[in-house]
Amino acid sequence: MREKLITLQPEQIIDIELRRVDKHPVAVYLARLAPRSRIAMASTLSVIVRMVSNSEISVEMFPWQSLRYQHISALRSQLAEIYSPSRAHGCLAALRAVMKECWQLSL
């Protein structure tokens, strides 16, 4: 018996990916926060995505598991130039938490 090949459109792939929230590092991280903190950290993570990717990609679609030391080091210096030390530290704390979720999810 031959298996049928399934062809998916890009919007269908996005839907499949968004349904797998138990495997998404941002979703797992935000789920463990208080509701008011989720809003603030989601905003912080979108700032990080804009700085790293230079595009309009969403936090959900960003490949967090692909970030490496050199990317985070460059981001750290950008944050230090633009924001106050406390704001930069908050951004790095959010990034650290998402990276830890990537590691714990074996991504």
One Martini backbone bead per residue (centre of mass of N, CA, C, O) as a GRO file, in nm:
protein
  107
    1MET     BB    1   0.095   0.037   0.024
    2ARG     BB    2   0.052   0.364  -0.043
    3GLU     BB    3   0.146   0.671   0.050
    4LYS     BB    4   0.030   0.976   0.111
    5LEU     BB    5   0.080   1.294   0.017
    6ILE     BB    6   0.107   1.595   0.196
    7THR     BB    7  -0.010   1.923   0.131
    8LEU     BB    8   0.098   2.234   0.260
    9GLN     BB    9   0.023   2.533   0.357
   10PRO     BB   10   0.160   2.789   0.525
   11GLU     BB   11  -0.092   2.841   0.714
   12GLN     BB   12  -0.099   2.545   0.817
   13ILE     BB   13   0.177   2.536   0.952
   14ILE     BB   14   0.126   2.754   1.158
   15ASP     BB   15  -0.111   2.613   1.298
   16ILE     BB   16   0.049   2.370   1.393
   17GLU     BB   17   0.263   2.522   1.557
   18LEU     BB   18   0.059   2.675   1.750
   19ARG     BB   19  -0.057   2.407   1.882
   20ARG     BB   20   0.245   2.348   2.011
   21VAL     BB   21   0.274   2.482   2.311
   22ASP     BB   22   0.429   2.250   2.471
   23LYS     BB   23   0.696   2.320   2.260
   24HIS     BB   24   0.703   2.626   2.329
   25PRO     BB   25   0.909   2.836   2.496
   26VAL     BB   26   0.725   3.085   2.534
   27ALA     BB   27   0.466   2.946   2.631
   28VAL     BB   28   0.592   2.808   2.875
   29TYR     BB   29   0.697   3.061   3.015
   30LEU     BB   30   0.427   3.230   3.027
   31ALA     BB   31   0.257   3.014   3.188
   32ARG     BB   32   0.433   3.066   3.469
   33LEU     BB   33   0.303   3.335   3.484
   34ALA     BB   34   0.156   3.601   3.557
   35PRO     BB   35  -0.068   3.780   3.385
   36ARG     BB   36   0.088   4.058   3.398
   37SER     BB   37   0.369   3.939   3.319
   38ARG     BB   38   0.303   3.834   3.038
   39ILE     BB   39   0.274   4.106   2.898
   40ALA     BB   40   0.558   4.217   2.957
   41MET     BB   41   0.726   3.974   2.841
   42ALA     BB   42   0.609   3.975   2.556
   43SER     BB   43   0.713   4.258   2.492
   44THR     BB   44   1.010   4.202   2.543
   45LEU     BB   45   1.038   3.973   2.330
   46SER     BB   46   0.966   4.156   2.085
   47VAL     BB   47   1.212   4.335   2.110
   48ILE     BB   48   1.421   4.114   2.067
   49VAL     BB   49   1.329   4.022   1.788
   50ARG     BB   50   1.372   4.294   1.645
   51MET     BB   51   1.681   4.312   1.707
   52VAL     BB   52   1.772   4.032   1.582
   53SER     BB   53   1.599   4.024   1.293
   54ASN     BB   54   1.499   4.288   1.140
   55SER     BB   55   1.185   4.214   1.167
   56GLU     BB   56   0.826   4.100   1.155
   57ILE     BB   57   0.850   3.875   1.343
   58SER     BB   58   0.724   3.668   1.561
   59VAL     BB   59   0.755   3.521   1.860
   60GLU     BB   60   0.637   3.241   1.767
   61MET     BB   61   0.832   3.224   1.491
   62PHE     BB   62   1.083   3.234   1.635
   63PRO     BB   63   1.414   3.079   1.650
   64TRP     BB   64   1.530   3.031   1.954
   65GLN     BB   65   1.722   2.772   1.917
   66SER     BB   66   1.930   2.948   1.722
   67LEU     BB   67   2.060   3.085   1.940
   68ARG     BB   68   2.372   3.225   2.019
   69TYR     BB   69   2.626   3.366   2.174
   70GLN     BB   70   2.677   3.593   1.960
   71HIS     BB   71   2.386   3.703   1.965
   72ILE     BB   72   2.367   3.769   2.271
   73SER     BB   73   2.609   3.956   2.285
   74ALA     BB   74   2.501   4.167   2.085
   75LEU     BB   75   2.241   4.225   2.238
   76ARG     BB   76   2.365   4.324   2.500
   77SER     BB   77   2.502   4.577   2.375
   78GLN     BB   78   2.244   4.705   2.263
   79LEU     BB   79   2.092   4.733   2.531
   80ALA     BB   80   2.308   4.914   2.672
   81GLU     BB   81   2.274   5.156   2.466
   82ILE     BB   82   1.950   5.202   2.489
   83TYR     BB   83   1.912   5.116   2.786
   84SER     BB   84   1.870   5.072   3.089
   85PRO     BB   85   1.993   4.857   3.314
   86SER     BB   86   1.714   4.743   3.407
   87ARG     BB   87   1.594   4.689   3.126
   88ALA     BB   88   1.819   4.509   3.018
   89HIS     BB   89   1.794   4.296   3.240
   90GLY     BB   90   1.500   4.215   3.175
   91CYS     BB   91   1.557   4.115   2.890
   92LEU     BB   92   1.768   3.899   2.971
   93ALA     BB   93   1.582   3.737   3.157
   94ALA     BB   94   1.379   3.654   2.940
   95LEU     BB   95   1.581   3.516   2.755
   96ARG     BB   96   1.690   3.312   2.957
   97ALA     BB   97   1.418   3.166   3.002
   98VAL     BB   98   1.377   3.074   2.707
   99MET     BB   99   1.645   2.919   2.682
  100LYS     BB  100   1.577   2.719   2.906
  101GLU     BB  101   1.331   2.600   2.765
  102CYS     BB  102   1.481   2.490   2.524
  103TRP     BB  103   1.652   2.295   2.687
  104GLN     BB  104   1.413   2.142   2.835
  105LEU     BB  105   1.284   2.068   2.534
  106SER     BB  106   1.511   1.984   2.332
  107LEU     BB  107   1.585   2.217   2.088
   0.00000   0.00000   0.00000
